[in-house]
């Protein structure tokens, strides 16, 4: 697979000194590393949710930085719905091997036993079962007491309200009306057995920050983030990638070809592409800076209604 | 654009990123962190919503959602900007803010992180959450109401938490016919309050958050009498908190031992700077070592400064564990079992004297008992003696007593090593936030039946007394304050 980066290896002999991060990104990086270390030190069994997207890629990079020269001291958990883009899965396995990571993948068995697909059950119910319920099952199975996630406060209005340490009940519920106060950078990691914390090192990052950091640090990404000639079908106002044989064309639909890319990555039937000619990081950033719509636009599950994210989060979505 | 009527070409050019042009906020400094605070319904969320709207931080799909959700909440035909912030179902239903929302925006001069905090007294804890990390506070006052108790509470918490720059937003000025006299009266009252809190940097701005006057665009059309800066102009010129003064501080978060040959101490530098070769002390043990390397993922570094997340390697085997602090040899923090602090009680049960709580500061968590000594009376701004439970939202002065040695700087000198949270061991909830003011000397020693004498003497007589040998020998048993004769008279009045 072709990966878009001139992979920078800080520990090779002939390294070229990388220019230092600007103070804005440096401050964000320091904060994230601080959170990683604090959680790793305070909890018995942390895990990092790894969704393979750009935020997860940044999260992984920061985790490697936080614990260097040691290994990342916790496993990565991928909730595989079975409907991810094929390139995502290939990329995931490549990263795990390259960086010597403990990768745990989990799929809700109901997917197979009950035939739950985005087409048969609709996006809301499908997401509920294959993502939210699957996550709860996987966290319970692993007995994890802390889970890192790559969520950012600028993504959505209820996320903007979430603490960096987000307390969850044994049922994984979030109670947004009763969050613990979180003062300075002193995090309260005290929980009872069965309770857990979701920790968000990227809380204060914006989408632009993520891209600028990827550029500054040469972080490898799934190629789907860059524009290329790809097959797609138009459905419900979204451009859906038409590569997977399981995608059945509906009456009137045809497979088209065009220069497209993705701003976020999820399950391919639920993720819309954008038209774009941005084939490099510079071009992606330039495009982003003049974007007039938000990144959530391309996600079917976030479009339902205001408050749908909060509802999902209360039920244990991350 | 709703602000069309009030914007002038000049302000737009200098402050606002024109629509659909690259956002290139200057990145040569970290973002300015600010909060909005003030009483319920003063317009905090509306103001931040308006700020986001006018700086083009609201994308088209978000604007469409906002219009759809707004309904017809005002007769001006404007969207309900507060909905950009009040993202929880309960908030939308009740039309109030319950918890802090963090939002991010930029002008062409700098980037900002803003925390919109709730005005409702019940949720003061969430206001404190926002205030703890802020560089600047926007205090909103409803022009029709003037300063309220909650305005005083928020201003006090903000100043105790070390915020030195205030913007007073006299909001809803449109509802008092843009009356200059009202603006001036409220500004005057507020400046007095600020001065009593020791805050000298106050910019007062008459504002209509809803109509966007003096937020990003100027409000000259409606308020020709106001010639000062708009809110955004003020924010662009504000300063971020400078790096902490004083010696090197590294609260150790984690000991990294990937193999037998490597042992590093990981943490975020909380003050000062360090370079290889420097000698350091480990507190509380007092052991000494030299720094041999500063390790980060990128390169071996030749220095680290406040804010850097690093791994230190020392030149010898010393016992260092999580919660210890690595500090420079000179300019060391205070160590001891007894400290004085300011405290804000954040939960319904309050803070009870004699109960054993957990205190967390930096990476250190230890047992503490808290003895309240006084409480702030908001209406008068005076500290009143108070030895009982500090109830929720109370601001108190307290003694902290530890079982094991604690390490602090005064909060005034170092926010990172002077701040702490209190955790209730019964609920595991965070029940207070506090700021260390000083170390307490042990006032034990020999005295009959636990009695002590409080005297008020002329200063020269006191000096003579203190010069005596008997006094010098027991100096550590004496608690001494110099105050004016008038204040002494007050105090003695209170005791009777
Ligand atoms: N006329 C007028 N109305 C305003 C102005 N600013 C806010 N409002 C209205 O005041 C009401 C309360 O505004 P919010 O922004 O929700 O107040 P808040 O301070 O955030 O309230 P809490 O967060 O619950 O404390 C809303 O109906 C606003 O439309 C203003 O400048 N002029
Ligand atoms: Mg509000």
PDB file of N, CA, C and O in Angstrom, chain B residues 166-218:
ATOM      1  N   UNK B 166      -9.500  41.544  33.229  1.00  0.00           N
ATOM      2  CA  UNK B 166     -10.960  41.436  33.132  1.00  0.00           C
ATOM      3  C   UNK B 166     -11.474  42.308  32.002  1.00  0.00           C
ATOM      4  O   UNK B 166     -10.978  43.414  31.788  1.00  0.00           O
ATOM      5  N   UNK B 167     -12.465  41.811  31.305  1.00  0.00           N
ATOM      6  CA  UNK B 167     -13.243  42.678  30.441  1.00  0.00           C
ATOM      7  C   UNK B 167     -14.639  42.733  31.059  1.00  0.00           C
ATOM      8  O   UNK B 167     -15.237  41.691  31.340  1.00  0.00           O
ATOM      9  N   UNK B 168     -15.107  43.940  31.323  1.00  0.00           N
ATOM     10  CA  UNK B 168     -16.476  44.086  31.798  1.00  0.00           C
ATOM     11  C   UNK B 168     -17.355  44.332  30.580  1.00  0.00           C
ATOM     12  O   UNK B 168     -17.198  45.340  29.887  1.00  0.00           O
ATOM     13  N   UNK B 169     -18.276  43.418  30.314  1.00  0.00           N
ATOM     14  CA  UNK B 169     -19.202  43.611  29.202  1.00  0.00           C
ATOM     15  C   UNK B 169     -20.537  44.062  29.779  1.00  0.00           C
ATOM     16  O   UNK B 169     -21.230  43.285  30.433  1.00  0.00           O
ATOM     17  N   UNK B 170     -20.850  45.340  29.601  1.00  0.00           N
ATOM     18  CA  UNK B 170     -22.157  45.830  30.037  1.00  0.00           C
ATOM     19  C   UNK B 170     -23.115  45.492  28.904  1.00  0.00           C
ATOM     20  O   UNK B 170     -23.190  46.194  27.902  1.00  0.00           O
ATOM     21  N   UNK B 171     -23.802  44.360  29.090  1.00  0.00           N
ATOM     22  CA  UNK B 171     -24.552  43.774  27.974  1.00  0.00           C
ATOM     23  C   UNK B 171     -26.024  44.198  27.980  1.00  0.00           C
ATOM     24  O   UNK B 171     -26.518  44.733  28.958  1.00  0.00           O
ATOM     25  N   UNK B 172     -26.664  43.913  26.866  1.00  0.00           N
ATOM     26  CA  UNK B 172     -28.073  44.272  26.650  1.00  0.00           C
ATOM     27  C   UNK B 172     -28.258  45.776  26.728  1.00  0.00           C
ATOM     28  O   UNK B 172     -29.288  46.271  27.181  1.00  0.00           O
ATOM     29  N   UNK B 173     -27.227  46.493  26.300  1.00  0.00           N
ATOM     30  CA  UNK B 173     -27.281  47.953  26.328  1.00  0.00           C
ATOM     31  C   UNK B 173     -28.404  48.439  25.413  1.00  0.00           C
ATOM     32  O   UNK B 173     -28.943  49.527  25.613  1.00  0.00           O
ATOM     33  N   UNK B 174     -28.765  47.595  24.445  1.00  0.00           N
ATOM     34  CA  UNK B 174     -29.893  47.953  23.569  1.00  0.00           C
ATOM     35  C   UNK B 174     -31.212  48.051  24.343  1.00  0.00           C
ATOM     36  O   UNK B 174     -32.129  48.755  23.939  1.00  0.00           O
ATOM     37  N   UNK B 175     -31.278  47.361  25.467  1.00  0.00           N
ATOM     38  CA  UNK B 175     -32.537  47.365  26.220  1.00  0.00           C
ATOM     39  C   UNK B 175     -32.638  48.549  27.188  1.00  0.00           C
ATOM     40  O   UNK B 175     -33.646  48.726  27.864  1.00  0.00           O
ATOM     41  N   UNK B 176     -31.569  49.340  27.282  1.00  0.00           N
ATOM     42  CA  UNK B 176     -31.643  50.552  28.110  1.00  0.00           C
ATOM     43  C   UNK B 176     -31.382  51.777  27.230  1.00  0.00           C
ATOM     44  O   UNK B 176     -30.794  52.768  27.676  1.00  0.00           O
ATOM     45  N   UNK B 177     -31.804  51.695  25.994  1.00  0.00           N
ATOM     46  CA  UNK B 177     -31.696  52.808  25.038  1.00  0.00           C
ATOM     47  C   UNK B 177     -30.272  53.326  24.884  1.00  0.00           C
ATOM     48  O   UNK B 177     -30.072  54.526  24.710  1.00  0.00           O
ATOM     49  N   UNK B 178     -29.303  52.426  24.979  1.00  0.00           N
ATOM     50  CA  UNK B 178     -27.902  52.810  24.791  1.00  0.00           C
ATOM     51  C   UNK B 178     -27.523  53.976  25.707  1.00  0.00           C
ATOM     52  O   UNK B 178     -26.832  54.903  25.298  1.00  0.00           O
ATOM     53  N   UNK B 179     -27.989  53.898  26.932  1.00  0.00           N
ATOM     54  CA  UNK B 179     -27.795  54.993  27.881  1.00  0.00           C
ATOM     55  C   UNK B 179     -26.360  55.014  28.418  1.00  0.00           C
ATOM     56  O   UNK B 179     -25.925  54.101  29.112  1.00  0.00           O
ATOM     57  N   UNK B 180     -25.656  56.087  28.107  1.00  0.00           N
ATOM     58  CA  UNK B 180     -24.263  56.227  28.517  1.00  0.00           C
ATOM     59  C   UNK B 180     -24.122  56.254  30.044  1.00  0.00           C
ATOM     60  O   UNK B 180     -23.196  55.681  30.616  1.00  0.00           O
ATOM     61  N   UNK B 181     -25.070  56.928  30.711  1.00  0.00           N
ATOM     62  CA  UNK B 181     -24.977  57.074  32.167  1.00  0.00           C
ATOM     63  C   UNK B 181     -25.046  55.708  32.852  1.00  0.00           C
ATOM     64  O   UNK B 181     -24.313  55.446  33.813  1.00  0.00           O
ATOM     65  N   UNK B 182     -25.890  54.840  32.328  1.00  0.00           N
ATOM     66  CA  UNK B 182     -26.000  53.504  32.926  1.00  0.00           C
ATOM     67  C   UNK B 182     -24.686  52.750  32.766  1.00  0.00           C
ATOM     68  O   UNK B 182     -24.179  52.131  33.705  1.00  0.00           O
ATOM     69  N   UNK B 183     -24.127  52.838  31.567  1.00  0.00           N
ATOM     70  CA  UNK B 183     -22.834  52.189  31.327  1.00  0.00           C
ATOM     71  C   UNK B 183     -21.779  52.703  32.307  1.00  0.00           C
ATOM     72  O   UNK B 183     -21.024  51.933  32.900  1.00  0.00           O
ATOM     73  N   UNK B 184     -21.759  54.002  32.488  1.00  0.00           N
ATOM     74  CA  UNK B 184     -20.715  54.577  33.350  1.00  0.00           C
ATOM     75  C   UNK B 184     -20.898  54.201  34.811  1.00  0.00           C
ATOM     76  O   UNK B 184     -19.935  53.930  35.522  1.00  0.00           O
ATOM     77  N   UNK B 185     -22.147  54.157  35.234  1.00  0.00           N
ATOM     78  CA  UNK B 185     -22.408  53.776  36.628  1.00  0.00           C
ATOM     79  C   UNK B 185     -21.936  52.329  36.882  1.00  0.00           C
ATOM     80  O   UNK B 185     -21.238  52.042  37.857  1.00  0.00           O
ATOM     81  N   UNK B 186     -22.295  51.419  35.972  1.00  0.00           N
ATOM     82  CA  UNK B 186     -21.918  50.013  36.169  1.00  0.00           C
ATOM     83  C   UNK B 186     -20.396  49.844  36.079  1.00  0.00           C
ATOM     84  O   UNK B 186     -19.790  49.130  36.870  1.00  0.00           O
ATOM     85  N   UNK B 187     -19.779  50.560  35.138  1.00  0.00           N
ATOM     86  CA  UNK B 187     -18.320  50.494  35.009  1.00  0.00           C
ATOM     87  C   UNK B 187     -17.650  50.945  36.299  1.00  0.00           C
ATOM     88  O   UNK B 187     -16.690  50.335  36.772  1.00  0.00           O
ATOM     89  N   UNK B 188     -18.188  52.018  36.861  1.00  0.00           N
ATOM     90  CA  UNK B 188     -17.618  52.553  38.089  1.00  0.00           C
ATOM     91  C   UNK B 188     -17.737  51.521  39.221  1.00  0.00           C
ATOM     92  O   UNK B 188     -16.761  51.217  39.902  1.00  0.00           O
ATOM     93  N   UNK B 189     -18.926  50.973  39.394  1.00  0.00           N
ATOM     94  CA  UNK B 189     -19.137  49.975  40.447  1.00  0.00           C
ATOM     95  C   UNK B 189     -18.196  48.784  40.266  1.00  0.00           C
ATOM     96  O   UNK B 189     -17.621  48.271  41.219  1.00  0.00           O
ATOM     97  N   UNK B 190     -18.069  48.366  39.016  1.00  0.00           N
ATOM     98  CA  UNK B 190     -17.263  47.171  38.772  1.00  0.00           C
ATOM     99  C   UNK B 190     -15.788  47.447  39.023  1.00  0.00           C
ATOM    100  O   UNK B 190     -15.069  46.614  39.575  1.00  0.00           O
ATOM    101  N   UNK B 191     -15.330  48.613  38.625  1.00  0.00           N
ATOM    102  CA  UNK B 191     -13.908  48.911  38.829  1.00  0.00           C
ATOM    103  C   UNK B 191     -13.574  48.933  40.314  1.00  0.00           C
ATOM    104  O   UNK B 191     -12.498  48.516  40.719  1.00  0.00           O
ATOM    105  N   UNK B 192     -14.527  49.384  41.117  1.00  0.00           N
ATOM    106  CA  UNK B 192     -14.308  49.351  42.568  1.00  0.00           C
ATOM    107  C   UNK B 192     -14.173  47.915  43.054  1.00  0.00           C
ATOM    108  O   UNK B 192     -13.286  47.593  43.829  1.00  0.00           O
ATOM    109  N   UNK B 193     -15.065  47.070  42.572  1.00  0.00           N
ATOM    110  CA  UNK B 193     -15.011  45.656  42.941  1.00  0.00           C
ATOM    111  C   UNK B 193     -13.671  45.048  42.501  1.00  0.00           C
ATOM    112  O   UNK B 193     -12.991  44.379  43.281  1.00  0.00           O
ATOM    113  N   UNK B 194     -13.300  45.320  41.269  1.00  0.00           N
ATOM    114  CA  UNK B 194     -12.060  44.751  40.736  1.00  0.00           C
ATOM    115  C   UNK B 194     -10.865  45.212  41.564  1.00  0.00           C
ATOM    116  O   UNK B 194      -9.979  44.410  41.891  1.00  0.00           O
ATOM    117  N   UNK B 195     -10.848  46.466  41.906  1.00  0.00           N
ATOM    118  CA  UNK B 195      -9.729  47.003  42.672  1.00  0.00           C
ATOM    119  C   UNK B 195      -9.641  46.330  44.034  1.00  0.00           C
ATOM    120  O   UNK B 195      -8.563  45.984  44.506  1.00  0.00           O
ATOM    121  N   UNK B 196     -10.805  46.083  44.644  1.00  0.00           N
ATOM    122  CA  UNK B 196     -10.803  45.426  45.947  1.00  0.00           C
ATOM    123  C   UNK B 196     -10.274  43.999  45.823  1.00  0.00           C
ATOM    124  O   UNK B 196      -9.827  43.406  46.792  1.00  0.00           O
ATOM    125  N   UNK B 197     -10.326  43.449  44.624  1.00  0.00           N
ATOM    126  CA  UNK B 197      -9.810  42.094  44.397  1.00  0.00           C
ATOM    127  C   UNK B 197      -8.370  42.141  43.909  1.00  0.00           C
ATOM    128  O   UNK B 197      -7.757  41.107  43.637  1.00  0.00           O
ATOM    129  N   UNK B 198      -7.845  43.338  43.762  1.00  0.00           N
ATOM    130  CA  UNK B 198      -6.464  43.472  43.308  1.00  0.00           C
ATOM    131  C   UNK B 198      -6.309  43.343  41.799  1.00  0.00           C
ATOM    132  O   UNK B 198      -5.213  43.102  41.300  1.00  0.00           O
ATOM    133  N   UNK B 199      -7.395  43.495  41.067  1.00  0.00           N
ATOM    134  CA  UNK B 199      -7.305  43.416  39.609  1.00  0.00           C
ATOM    135  C   UNK B 199      -7.285  44.824  39.045  1.00  0.00           C
ATOM    136  O   UNK B 199      -8.196  45.613  39.285  1.00  0.00           O
ATOM    137  N   UNK B 200      -6.227  45.168  38.345  1.00  0.00           N
ATOM    138  CA  UNK B 200      -6.098  46.532  37.855  1.00  0.00           C
ATOM    139  C   UNK B 200      -6.445  46.654  36.379  1.00  0.00           C
ATOM    140  O   UNK B 200      -6.774  47.726  35.903  1.00  0.00           O
ATOM    141  N   UNK B 201      -6.353  45.539  35.663  1.00  0.00           N
ATOM    142  CA  UNK B 201      -6.570  45.612  34.220  1.00  0.00           C
ATOM    143  C   UNK B 201      -8.025  45.321  33.872  1.00  0.00           C
ATOM    144  O   UNK B 201      -8.409  44.159  33.759  1.00  0.00           O
ATOM    145  N   UNK B 202      -8.801  46.365  33.742  1.00  0.00           N
ATOM    146  CA  UNK B 202     -10.217  46.195  33.417  1.00  0.00           C
ATOM    147  C   UNK B 202     -10.560  47.043  32.196  1.00  0.00           C
ATOM    148  O   UNK B 202     -10.271  48.233  32.168  1.00  0.00           O
ATOM    149  N   UNK B 203     -11.132  46.422  31.195  1.00  0.00           N
ATOM    150  CA  UNK B 203     -11.642  47.173  30.051  1.00  0.00           C
ATOM    151  C   UNK B 203     -13.159  47.053  30.070  1.00  0.00           C
ATOM    152  O   UNK B 203     -13.682  45.936  30.042  1.00  0.00           O
ATOM    153  N   UNK B 204     -13.853  48.190  30.153  1.00  0.00           N
ATOM    154  CA  UNK B 204     -15.315  48.155  30.184  1.00  0.00           C
ATOM    155  C   UNK B 204     -15.853  48.492  28.801  1.00  0.00           C
ATOM    156  O   UNK B 204     -15.421  49.454  28.181  1.00  0.00           O
ATOM    157  N   UNK B 205     -16.782  47.661  28.325  1.00  0.00           N
ATOM    158  CA  UNK B 205     -17.325  47.839  26.976  1.00  0.00           C
ATOM    159  C   UNK B 205     -18.854  47.738  27.013  1.00  0.00           C
ATOM    160  O   UNK B 205     -19.385  46.743  27.512  1.00  0.00           O
ATOM    161  N   UNK B 206     -19.552  48.746  26.495  1.00  0.00           N
ATOM    162  CA  UNK B 206     -21.001  48.619  26.368  1.00  0.00           C
ATOM    163  C   UNK B 206     -21.295  47.728  25.173  1.00  0.00           C
ATOM    164  O   UNK B 206     -20.648  47.849  24.138  1.00  0.00           O
ATOM    165  N   UNK B 207     -22.249  46.827  25.323  1.00  0.00           N
ATOM    166  CA  UNK B 207     -22.372  45.795  24.303  1.00  0.00           C
ATOM    167  C   UNK B 207     -23.806  45.338  24.101  1.00  0.00           C
ATOM    168  O   UNK B 207     -24.594  45.333  25.037  1.00  0.00           O
ATOM    169  N   UNK B 208     -24.090  44.964  22.882  1.00  0.00           N
ATOM    170  CA  UNK B 208     -25.281  44.154  22.660  1.00  0.00           C
ATOM    171  C   UNK B 208     -24.807  42.860  22.015  1.00  0.00           C
ATOM    172  O   UNK B 208     -24.446  42.835  20.835  1.00  0.00           O
ATOM    173  N   UNK B 209     -24.771  41.811  22.827  1.00  0.00           N
ATOM    174  CA  UNK B 209     -24.296  40.524  22.315  1.00  0.00           C
ATOM    175  C   UNK B 209     -25.226  40.041  21.215  1.00  0.00           C
ATOM    176  O   UNK B 209     -24.793  39.555  20.175  1.00  0.00           O
ATOM    177  N   UNK B 210     -26.506  40.240  21.447  1.00  0.00           N
ATOM    178  CA  UNK B 210     -27.489  39.745  20.500  1.00  0.00           C
ATOM    179  C   UNK B 210     -27.344  40.428  19.140  1.00  0.00           C
ATOM    180  O   UNK B 210     -27.308  39.779  18.092  1.00  0.00           O
ATOM    181  N   UNK B 211     -27.218  41.750  19.153  1.00  0.00           N
ATOM    182  CA  UNK B 211     -27.140  42.475  17.891  1.00  0.00           C
ATOM    183  C   UNK B 211     -25.714  42.583  17.355  1.00  0.00           C
ATOM    184  O   UNK B 211     -25.491  43.072  16.254  1.00  0.00           O
ATOM    185  N   UNK B 212     -24.767  42.151  18.169  1.00  0.00           N
ATOM    186  CA  UNK B 212     -23.384  42.155  17.703  1.00  0.00           C
ATOM    187  C   UNK B 212     -22.747  43.527  17.721  1.00  0.00           C
ATOM    188  O   UNK B 212     -21.884  43.821  16.889  1.00  0.00           O
ATOM    189  N   UNK B 213     -23.131  44.356  18.654  1.00  0.00           N
ATOM    190  CA  UNK B 213     -22.546  45.698  18.736  1.00  0.00           C
ATOM    191  C   UNK B 213     -21.396  45.725  19.729  1.00  0.00           C
ATOM    192  O   UNK B 213     -21.551  45.348  20.884  1.00  0.00           O
ATOM    193  N   UNK B 214     -20.242  46.150  19.255  1.00  0.00           N
ATOM    194  CA  UNK B 214     -18.993  46.171  20.027  1.00  0.00           C
ATOM    195  C   UNK B 214     -18.501  44.772  20.387  1.00  0.00           C
ATOM    196  O   UNK B 214     -17.751  44.601  21.343  1.00  0.00           O
ATOM    197  N   UNK B 215     -18.946  43.776  19.654  1.00  0.00           N
ATOM    198  CA  UNK B 215     -18.392  42.435  19.862  1.00  0.00           C
ATOM    199  C   UNK B 215     -17.234  42.287  18.872  1.00  0.00           C
ATOM    200  O   UNK B 215     -16.075  42.432  19.246  1.00  0.00           O
ATOM    201  N   UNK B 216     -17.567  42.075  17.604  1.00  0.00           N
ATOM    202  CA  UNK B 216     -16.537  42.081  16.570  1.00  0.00           C
ATOM    203  C   UNK B 216     -16.629  43.388  15.772  1.00  0.00           C
ATOM    204  O   UNK B 216     -15.647  44.069  15.542  1.00  0.00           O
ATOM    205  N   UNK B 217     -17.851  43.710  15.421  1.00  0.00           N
ATOM    206  CA  UNK B 217     -18.082  44.981  14.710  1.00  0.00           C
ATOM    207  C   UNK B 217     -18.359  46.074  15.726  1.00  0.00           C
ATOM    208  O   UNK B 217     -18.878  45.803  16.801  1.00  0.00           O
ATOM    209  N   UNK B 218     -18.023  47.325  15.380  1.00  0.00           N
ATOM    210  CA  UNK B 218     -18.235  48.379  16.370  1.00  0.00           C
ATOM    211  C   UNK B 218     -19.710  48.764  16.420  1.00  0.00           C
ATOM    212  O   UNK B 218     -20.500  48.422  15.552  1.00  0.00           O
TER     213      UNK B 218
END
